Amino acid sequence: DARRYLVEIEMEMDPNILATETWNPLALQMKASSEDNPTWNEAMNGHEANGYWIAMKKEITSLTKMKAWEIVDRPPDKLVIRSTWAFRCKRYPSGEVRKLKARICCRGDQEPDS
């Protein structure tokens, strides 16, 4: 049971805390569903597609401002590691959408061993 496990962790951190008084009953009401972590096709073809596009633009803008990469010519003897998008829908306990997030991720599993 997730709640019991989290309460045990909290009590280990501070045994003086009364666990029953520290939890809001809505804290674990919403469980993530596959709808909250869509694939590319689900995100781009679903009813929240526009929101995910906005989230992707924010991600690219943020990384560009931080100068997270530099565009260079690829040397002929080097491989390009592909990227993928990870999407997340955050919800209020009532189930209403609170925020749509998009993160671009490097496919490290494709990196050759050195």
mmCIF file of N, CA and C in Angstrom:
data_model
loop_
_atom_site.group_PDB
_atom_site.id
_atom_site.type_symbol
_atom_site.label_atom_id
_atom_site.label_comp_id
_atom_site.label_asym_id
_atom_site.label_seq_id
_atom_site.Cartn_x
_atom_site.Cartn_y
_atom_site.Cartn_z
ATOM 1 N N ASP A 1 0.856 -1.180 0.000
ATOM 2 C CA ASP A 1 0.000 0.000 0.000
ATOM 3 C C ASP A 1 0.901 1.242 0.000
ATOM 4 N N ALA A 2 0.748 2.091 -0.997
ATOM 5 C CA ALA A 2 1.619 3.254 -1.185
ATOM 6 C C ALA A 2 1.537 4.221 -0.004
ATOM 7 N N ARG A 3 0.340 4.450 0.506
ATOM 8 C CA ARG A 3 0.193 5.402 1.608
ATOM 9 C C ARG A 3 0.941 4.930 2.847
ATOM 10 N N ARG A 4 0.779 3.633 3.161
ATOM 11 C CA ARG A 4 1.450 3.087 4.340
ATOM 12 C C ARG A 4 2.963 3.199 4.202
ATOM 13 N N TYR A 5 3.480 2.896 3.016
ATOM 14 C CA TYR A 5 4.914 2.997 2.770
ATOM 15 C C TYR A 5 5.405 4.429 2.970
ATOM 16 N N LEU A 6 4.685 5.403 2.414
ATOM 17 C CA LEU A 6 5.090 6.801 2.559
ATOM 18 C C LEU A 6 4.995 7.264 4.006
ATOM 19 N N VAL A 7 3.993 6.799 4.726
ATOM 20 C CA VAL A 7 3.858 7.151 6.142
ATOM 21 C C VAL A 7 5.033 6.564 6.922
ATOM 22 N N GLU A 8 5.423 5.317 6.598
ATOM 23 C CA GLU A 8 6.558 4.706 7.284
ATOM 24 C C GLU A 8 7.834 5.503 7.035
ATOM 25 N N ILE A 9 8.044 5.936 5.818
ATOM 26 C CA ILE A 9 9.223 6.749 5.496
ATOM 27 C C ILE A 9 9.191 8.044 6.291
ATOM 28 N N GLU A 10 8.028 8.692 6.334
ATOM 29 C CA GLU A 10 7.899 9.954 7.057
ATOM 30 C C GLU A 10 8.179 9.756 8.544
ATOM 31 N N MET A 11 7.685 8.670 9.109
ATOM 32 C CA MET A 11 7.890 8.426 10.537
ATOM 33 C C MET A 11 9.353 8.112 10.837
ATOM 34 N N GLU A 12 10.043 7.447 9.891
ATOM 35 C CA GLU A 12 11.462 7.185 10.078
ATOM 36 C C GLU A 12 12.247 8.492 10.105
ATOM 37 N N MET A 13 11.795 9.457 9.304
ATOM 38 C CA MET A 13 12.480 10.738 9.259
ATOM 39 C C MET A 13 12.257 11.526 10.542
ATOM 40 N N ASP A 14 11.039 11.478 11.082
ATOM 41 C CA ASP A 14 10.722 12.196 12.315
ATOM 42 C C ASP A 14 9.692 11.382 13.096
ATOM 43 N N PRO A 15 10.134 10.560 14.035
ATOM 44 C CA PRO A 15 9.201 9.691 14.768
ATOM 45 C C PRO A 15 8.204 10.450 15.635
ATOM 46 N N ASN A 16 8.405 11.754 15.854
ATOM 47 C CA ASN A 16 7.472 12.529 16.669
ATOM 48 C C ASN A 16 6.237 12.961 15.893
ATOM 49 N N ILE A 17 6.256 12.775 14.580
ATOM 50 C CA ILE A 17 5.113 13.169 13.752
ATOM 51 C C ILE A 17 4.016 12.117 13.878
ATOM 52 N N LEU A 18 2.816 12.563 14.096
ATOM 53 C CA LEU A 18 1.675 11.648 14.098
ATOM 54 C C LEU A 18 1.217 11.504 12.658
ATOM 55 N N ALA A 19 1.471 10.373 12.066
ATOM 56 C CA ALA A 19 1.251 10.169 10.636
ATOM 57 C C ALA A 19 -0.180 10.459 10.195
ATOM 58 N N THR A 20 -1.151 10.122 11.024
ATOM 59 C CA THR A 20 -2.537 10.335 10.612
ATOM 60 C C THR A 20 -2.881 11.815 10.497
ATOM 61 N N GLU A 21 -2.121 12.671 11.157
ATOM 62 C CA GLU A 21 -2.407 14.099 11.099
ATOM 63 C C GLU A 21 -1.657 14.800 9.974
ATOM 64 N N THR A 22 -0.728 14.122 9.316
ATOM 65 C CA THR A 22 0.103 14.777 8.308
ATOM 66 C C THR A 22 -0.394 14.573 6.884
ATOM 67 N N TRP A 23 -1.378 13.738 6.681
ATOM 68 C CA TRP A 23 -1.835 13.425 5.325
ATOM 69 C C TRP A 23 -3.151 14.114 4.994
ATOM 70 N N ASN A 24 -3.191 14.717 3.842
ATOM 71 C CA ASN A 24 -4.439 15.217 3.297
ATOM 72 C C ASN A 24 -5.103 14.043 2.585
ATOM 73 N N PRO A 25 -6.355 13.767 2.827
ATOM 74 C CA PRO A 25 -6.992 12.607 2.203
ATOM 75 C C PRO A 25 -7.027 12.664 0.680
ATOM 76 N N LEU A 26 -6.866 13.842 0.097
ATOM 77 C CA LEU A 26 -6.869 13.944 -1.361
ATOM 78 C C LEU A 26 -5.500 13.666 -1.972
ATOM 79 N N ALA A 27 -4.468 13.538 -1.129
ATOM 80 C CA ALA A 27 -3.100 13.403 -1.635
ATOM 81 C C ALA A 27 -2.917 12.200 -2.553
ATOM 82 N N LEU A 28 -3.560 11.111 -2.253
ATOM 83 C CA LEU A 28 -3.395 9.905 -3.063
ATOM 84 C C LEU A 28 -4.652 9.522 -3.829
ATOM 85 N N GLN A 29 -5.608 10.449 -3.894
ATOM 86 C CA GLN A 29 -6.869 10.140 -4.559
ATOM 87 C C GLN A 29 -6.670 9.903 -6.046
ATOM 88 N N MET A 30 -5.883 10.765 -6.708
ATOM 89 C CA MET A 30 -5.678 10.649 -8.149
ATOM 90 C C MET A 30 -4.519 9.716 -8.435
ATOM 91 N N LYS A 31 -4.759 8.696 -9.209
ATOM 92 C CA LYS A 31 -3.693 7.822 -9.657
ATOM 93 C C LYS A 31 -3.391 8.170 -11.102
ATOM 94 N N ALA A 32 -2.127 8.125 -11.456
ATOM 95 C CA ALA A 32 -1.743 8.389 -12.846
ATOM 96 C C ALA A 32 -2.254 7.257 -13.718
ATOM 97 N N SER A 33 -2.716 7.605 -14.885
ATOM 98 C CA SER A 33 -3.164 6.607 -15.841
ATOM 99 C C SER A 33 -2.297 6.718 -17.083
ATOM 100 N N SER A 34 -2.461 5.779 -17.997
ATOM 101 C CA SER A 34 -1.691 5.855 -19.239
ATOM 102 C C SER A 34 -2.061 7.128 -20.001
ATOM 103 N N GLU A 35 -3.248 7.641 -19.745
ATOM 104 C CA GLU A 35 -3.685 8.892 -20.358
ATOM 105 C C GLU A 35 -2.820 10.065 -19.887
ATOM 106 N N ASP A 36 -2.229 9.932 -18.699
ATOM 107 C CA ASP A 36 -1.389 10.989 -18.139
ATOM 108 C C ASP A 36 0.049 10.946 -18.664
ATOM 109 N N ASN A 37 0.440 9.859 -19.311
ATOM 110 C CA ASN A 37 1.773 9.711 -19.886
ATOM 111 C C ASN A 37 1.633 9.229 -21.333
ATOM 112 N N PRO A 38 1.124 10.088 -22.206
ATOM 113 C CA PRO A 38 0.845 9.631 -23.567
ATOM 114 C C PRO A 38 2.100 9.417 -24.403
ATOM 115 N N THR A 39 1.977 8.560 -25.396
ATOM 116 C CA THR A 39 3.028 8.398 -26.392
ATOM 117 C C THR A 39 2.955 9.601 -27.330
ATOM 118 N N TRP A 40 3.913 9.698 -28.251
ATOM 119 C CA TRP A 40 3.911 10.789 -29.229
ATOM 120 C C TRP A 40 2.583 10.814 -29.995
ATOM 121 N N ASN A 41 2.182 9.673 -30.530
ATOM 122 C CA ASN A 41 0.950 9.621 -31.327
ATOM 123 C C ASN A 41 -0.279 9.985 -30.504
ATOM 124 N N GLU A 42 -0.340 9.505 -29.277
ATOM 125 C CA GLU A 42 -1.480 9.836 -28.421
ATOM 126 C C GLU A 42 -1.514 11.328 -28.102
ATOM 127 N N ALA A 43 -0.347 11.908 -27.808
ATOM 128 C CA ALA A 43 -0.294 13.332 -27.471
ATOM 129 C C ALA A 43 -0.639 14.206 -28.671
ATOM 130 N N MET A 44 -0.117 13.858 -29.837
ATOM 131 C CA MET A 44 -0.310 14.693 -31.023
ATOM 132 C C MET A 44 -1.677 14.520 -31.673
ATOM 133 N N ASN A 45 -2.359 13.425 -31.380
ATOM 134 C CA ASN A 45 -3.669 13.178 -31.977
ATOM 135 C C ASN A 45 -4.811 13.228 -30.970
ATOM 136 N N GLY A 46 -4.494 13.496 -29.712
ATOM 137 C CA GLY A 46 -5.522 13.533 -28.671
ATOM 138 C C GLY A 46 -6.167 14.897 -28.545
ATOM 139 N N HIS A 47 -7.100 15.000 -27.622
ATOM 140 C CA HIS A 47 -7.834 16.254 -27.428
ATOM 141 C C HIS A 47 -6.972 17.339 -26.785
ATOM 142 N N GLU A 48 -5.816 16.984 -26.229
ATOM 143 C CA GLU A 48 -4.905 17.970 -25.623
ATOM 144 C C GLU A 48 -3.705 18.276 -26.524
ATOM 145 N N ALA A 49 -3.797 17.957 -27.809
ATOM 146 C CA ALA A 49 -2.667 18.115 -28.738
ATOM 147 C C ALA A 49 -2.126 19.545 -28.742
ATOM 148 N N ASN A 50 -3.000 20.534 -28.782
ATOM 149 C CA ASN A 50 -2.547 21.925 -28.800
ATOM 150 C C ASN A 50 -1.745 22.263 -27.540
ATOM 151 N N GLY A 51 -2.193 21.782 -26.398
ATOM 152 C CA GLY A 51 -1.486 22.024 -25.150
ATOM 153 C C GLY A 51 -0.109 21.369 -25.125
ATOM 154 N N TYR A 52 -0.001 20.168 -25.699
ATOM 155 C CA TYR A 52 1.302 19.506 -25.759
ATOM 156 C C TYR A 52 2.244 20.227 -26.725
ATOM 157 N N TRP A 53 1.717 20.774 -27.830
ATOM 158 C CA TRP A 53 2.550 21.569 -28.746
ATOM 159 C C TRP A 53 3.113 22.791 -28.018
ATOM 160 N N ILE A 54 2.275 23.449 -27.247
ATOM 161 C CA ILE A 54 2.729 24.618 -26.475
ATOM 162 C C ILE A 54 3.809 24.197 -25.481
ATOM 163 N N ALA A 55 3.616 23.051 -24.813
ATOM 164 C CA ALA A 55 4.604 22.555 -23.848
ATOM 165 C C ALA A 55 5.927 22.234 -24.548
ATOM 166 N N MET A 56 5.866 21.672 -25.758
ATOM 167 C CA MET A 56 7.095 21.372 -26.502
ATOM 168 C C MET A 56 7.815 22.657 -26.892
ATOM 169 N N LYS A 57 7.073 23.658 -27.312
ATOM 170 C CA LYS A 57 7.692 24.944 -27.659
ATOM 171 C C LYS A 57 8.366 25.561 -26.438
ATOM 172 N N LYS A 58 7.724 25.475 -25.271
ATOM 173 C CA LYS A 58 8.320 25.998 -24.036
ATOM 174 C C LYS A 58 9.617 25.261 -23.711
ATOM 175 N N GLU A 59 9.634 23.953 -23.888
ATOM 176 C CA GLU A 59 10.826 23.154 -23.611
ATOM 177 C C GLU A 59 11.983 23.574 -24.530
ATOM 178 N N ILE A 60 11.712 23.691 -25.817
ATOM 179 C CA ILE A 60 12.764 24.086 -26.763
ATOM 180 C C ILE A 60 13.246 25.500 -26.462
ATOM 181 N N THR A 61 12.326 26.410 -26.178
ATOM 182 C CA THR A 61 12.699 27.791 -25.847
ATOM 183 C C THR A 61 13.569 27.832 -24.601
ATOM 184 N N SER A 62 13.195 27.080 -23.581
ATOM 185 C CA SER A 62 13.951 27.045 -22.334
ATOM 186 C C SER A 62 15.365 26.510 -22.564
ATOM 187 N N LEU A 63 15.483 25.413 -23.293
ATOM 188 C CA LEU A 63 16.801 24.822 -23.546
ATOM 189 C C LEU A 63 17.657 25.730 -24.425
ATOM 190 N N THR A 64 17.030 26.443 -25.351
ATOM 191 C CA THR A 64 17.761 27.375 -26.207
ATOM 192 C C THR A 64 18.300 28.538 -25.377
ATOM 193 N N LYS A 65 17.480 29.068 -24.481
ATOM 194 C CA LYS A 65 17.928 30.165 -23.612
ATOM 195 C C LYS A 65 19.085 29.743 -22.716
ATOM 196 N N MET A 66 19.078 28.486 -22.273
ATOM 197 C CA MET A 66 20.155 27.978 -21.416
ATOM 198 C C MET A 66 21.395 27.570 -22.219
ATOM 199 N N LYS A 67 21.288 27.678 -23.541
ATOM 200 C CA LYS A 67 22.381 27.257 -24.434
ATOM 201 C C LYS A 67 22.776 25.813 -24.146
ATOM 202 N N ALA A 68 21.764 24.954 -24.112
ATOM 203 C CA ALA A 68 21.971 23.544 -23.778
ATOM 204 C C ALA A 68 22.651 22.767 -24.896
ATOM 205 N N TRP A 69 22.665 23.303 -26.091
ATOM 206 C CA TRP A 69 23.313 22.625 -27.208
ATOM 207 C C TRP A 69 23.921 23.619 -28.165
ATOM 208 N N GLU A 70 24.710 23.073 -29.032
ATOM 209 C CA GLU A 70 25.361 23.863 -30.070
ATOM 210 C C GLU A 70 25.188 23.100 -31.377
ATOM 211 N N ILE A 71 24.749 23.775 -32.404
ATOM 212 C CA ILE A 71 24.558 23.125 -33.697
ATOM 213 C C ILE A 71 25.903 23.077 -34.418
ATOM 214 N N VAL A 72 26.305 21.874 -34.792
ATOM 215 C CA VAL A 72 27.583 21.669 -35.476
ATOM 216 C C VAL A 72 27.370 20.730 -36.661
ATOM 217 N N ASP A 73 28.324 20.733 -37.570
ATOM 218 C CA ASP A 73 28.308 19.756 -38.658
ATOM 219 C C ASP A 73 28.726 18.407 -38.097
ATOM 220 N N ARG A 74 28.067 17.365 -38.532
ATOM 221 C CA ARG A 74 28.388 16.021 -38.045
ATOM 222 C C ARG A 74 29.596 15.472 -38.783
ATOM 223 N N PRO A 75 30.616 15.078 -38.033
ATOM 224 C CA PRO A 75 31.746 14.410 -38.688
ATOM 225 C C PRO A 75 31.267 13.096 -39.306
ATOM 226 N N PRO A 76 31.794 12.715 -40.465
ATOM 227 C CA PRO A 76 31.300 11.517 -41.151
ATOM 228 C C PRO A 76 31.466 10.221 -40.348
ATOM 229 N N ASP A 77 32.396 10.163 -39.415
ATOM 230 C CA ASP A 77 32.624 8.942 -38.649
ATOM 231 C C ASP A 77 31.837 8.887 -37.338
ATOM 232 N N LYS A 78 30.940 9.838 -37.108
ATOM 233 C CA LYS A 78 30.166 9.891 -35.852
ATOM 234 C C LYS A 78 28.701 9.561 -36.095
ATOM 235 N N LEU A 79 28.097 8.901 -35.102
ATOM 236 C CA LEU A 79 26.673 8.593 -35.150
ATOM 237 C C LEU A 79 25.886 9.701 -34.453
ATOM 238 N N VAL A 80 24.672 9.899 -34.887
ATOM 239 C CA VAL A 80 23.778 10.843 -34.229
ATOM 240 C C VAL A 80 22.879 10.050 -33.285
ATOM 241 N N ILE A 81 22.861 10.447 -32.035
ATOM 242 C CA ILE A 81 21.987 9.792 -31.060
ATOM 243 C C ILE A 81 20.617 10.450 -31.164
ATOM 244 N N ARG A 82 19.619 9.648 -31.349
ATOM 245 C CA ARG A 82 18.263 10.164 -31.524
ATOM 246 C C ARG A 82 17.696 10.679 -30.207
ATOM 247 N N SER A 83 16.643 11.450 -30.355
ATOM 248 C CA SER A 83 15.944 11.966 -29.182
ATOM 249 C C SER A 83 14.504 11.482 -29.215
ATOM 250 N N THR A 84 13.847 11.655 -28.099
ATOM 251 C CA THR A 84 12.436 11.294 -28.002
ATOM 252 C C THR A 84 11.753 12.292 -27.073
ATOM 253 N N TRP A 85 10.452 12.375 -27.158
ATOM 254 C CA TRP A 85 9.682 13.264 -26.285
ATOM 255 C C TRP A 85 8.988 12.446 -25.204
ATOM 256 N N ALA A 86 9.000 12.978 -23.995
ATOM 257 C CA ALA A 86 8.260 12.393 -22.875
ATOM 258 C C ALA A 86 7.190 13.407 -22.471
ATOM 259 N N PHE A 87 5.961 12.963 -22.423
ATOM 260 C CA PHE A 87 4.835 13.843 -22.104
ATOM 261 C C PHE A 87 4.235 13.459 -20.764
ATOM 262 N N ARG A 88 3.706 14.457 -20.070
ATOM 263 C CA ARG A 88 3.095 14.227 -18.758
ATOM 264 C C ARG A 88 1.931 15.182 -18.578
ATOM 265 N N CYS A 89 0.820 14.653 -18.139
ATOM 266 C CA CYS A 89 -0.354 15.454 -17.821
ATOM 267 C C CYS A 89 -0.496 15.453 -16.305
ATOM 268 N N LYS A 90 -0.387 16.627 -15.704
ATOM 269 C CA LYS A 90 -0.560 16.755 -14.251
ATOM 270 C C LYS A 90 -1.997 17.178 -13.989
ATOM 271 N N ARG A 91 -2.600 16.587 -12.970
ATOM 272 C CA ARG A 91 -4.008 16.824 -12.683
ATOM 273 C C ARG A 91 -4.236 17.262 -11.244
ATOM 274 N N TYR A 92 -5.328 17.982 -11.059
ATOM 275 C CA TYR A 92 -5.808 18.281 -9.717
ATOM 276 C C TYR A 92 -6.454 17.010 -9.169
ATOM 277 N N PRO A 93 -6.651 16.901 -7.847
ATOM 278 C CA PRO A 93 -7.307 15.714 -7.286
ATOM 279 C C PRO A 93 -8.690 15.449 -7.882
ATOM 280 N N SER A 94 -9.336 16.486 -8.387
ATOM 281 C CA SER A 94 -10.657 16.305 -8.988
ATOM 282 C C SER A 94 -10.577 15.634 -10.358
ATOM 283 N N GLY A 95 -9.369 15.544 -10.930
ATOM 284 C CA GLY A 95 -9.202 14.944 -12.251
ATOM 285 C C GLY A 95 -9.032 15.969 -13.356
ATOM 286 N N GLU A 96 -9.267 17.233 -13.037
ATOM 287 C CA GLU A 96 -9.129 18.309 -14.023
ATOM 288 C C GLU A 96 -7.648 18.514 -14.362
ATOM 289 N N VAL A 97 -7.363 18.787 -15.641
ATOM 290 C CA VAL A 97 -5.983 18.990 -16.075
ATOM 291 C C VAL A 97 -5.427 20.269 -15.454
ATOM 292 N N ARG A 98 -4.256 20.141 -14.806
ATOM 293 C CA ARG A 98 -3.586 21.281 -14.195
ATOM 294 C C ARG A 98 -2.488 21.811 -15.093
ATOM 295 N N LYS A 99 -1.703 20.902 -15.697
ATOM 296 C CA LYS A 99 -0.558 21.320 -16.490
ATOM 297 C C LYS A 99 -0.159 20.201 -17.443
ATOM 298 N N LEU A 100 0.251 20.588 -18.645
ATOM 299 C CA LEU A 100 0.787 19.630 -19.601
ATOM 300 C C LEU A 100 2.281 19.897 -19.725
ATOM 301 N N LYS A 101 3.079 18.840 -19.644
ATOM 302 C CA LYS A 101 4.526 18.991 -19.702
ATOM 303 C C LYS A 101 5.082 18.160 -20.847
ATOM 304 N N ALA A 102 6.152 18.659 -21.444
ATOM 305 C CA ALA A 102 6.857 17.930 -22.493
ATOM 306 C C ALA A 102 8.352 18.077 -22.241
ATOM 307 N N ARG A 103 9.066 16.973 -22.315
ATOM 308 C CA ARG A 103 10.510 16.986 -22.126
ATOM 309 C C ARG A 103 11.155 16.249 -23.289
ATOM 310 N N ILE A 104 12.203 16.853 -23.832
ATOM 311 C CA ILE A 104 12.943 16.177 -24.890
ATOM 312 C C ILE A 104 14.067 15.404 -24.217
ATOM 313 N N CYS A 105 14.231 14.168 -24.613
ATOM 314 C CA CYS A 105 15.192 13.284 -23.967
ATOM 315 C C CYS A 105 16.124 12.670 -25.003
ATOM 316 N N CYS A 106 17.370 12.561 -24.642
ATOM 317 C CA CYS A 106 18.368 11.909 -25.482
ATOM 318 C C CYS A 106 18.241 10.401 -25.296
ATOM 319 N N ARG A 107 18.316 9.668 -26.378
ATOM 320 C CA ARG A 107 18.224 8.207 -26.313
ATOM 321 C C ARG A 107 19.590 7.616 -25.975
ATOM 322 N N GLY A 108 19.961 7.662 -24.710
ATOM 323 C CA GLY A 108 21.258 7.171 -24.265
ATOM 324 C C GLY A 108 21.480 5.697 -24.531
ATOM 325 N N ASP A 109 20.383 4.938 -24.681
ATOM 326 C CA ASP A 109 20.524 3.517 -24.971
ATOM 327 C C ASP A 109 21.107 3.272 -26.357
ATOM 328 N N GLN A 110 21.138 4.294 -27.208
ATOM 329 C CA GLN A 110 21.680 4.150 -28.556
ATOM 330 C C GLN A 110 23.150 4.560 -28.628
ATOM 331 N N GLU A 111 23.690 5.055 -27.513
ATOM 332 C CA GLU A 111 25.075 5.483 -27.502
ATOM 333 C C GLU A 111 26.003 4.260 -27.544
ATOM 334 N N PRO A 112 26.959 4.280 -28.463
ATOM 335 C CA PRO A 112 27.865 3.139 -28.540
ATOM 336 C C PRO A 112 28.792 3.094 -27.326
ATOM 337 N N ASP A 113 29.131 1.872 -26.906
ATOM 338 C CA ASP A 113 30.069 1.709 -25.788
ATOM 339 C C ASP A 113 31.460 2.128 -26.247
ATOM 340 N N SER A 114 32.162 2.842 -25.385
ATOM 341 C CA SER A 114 33.507 3.299 -25.743
ATOM 342 C C SER A 114 34.564 2.382 -25.216
#
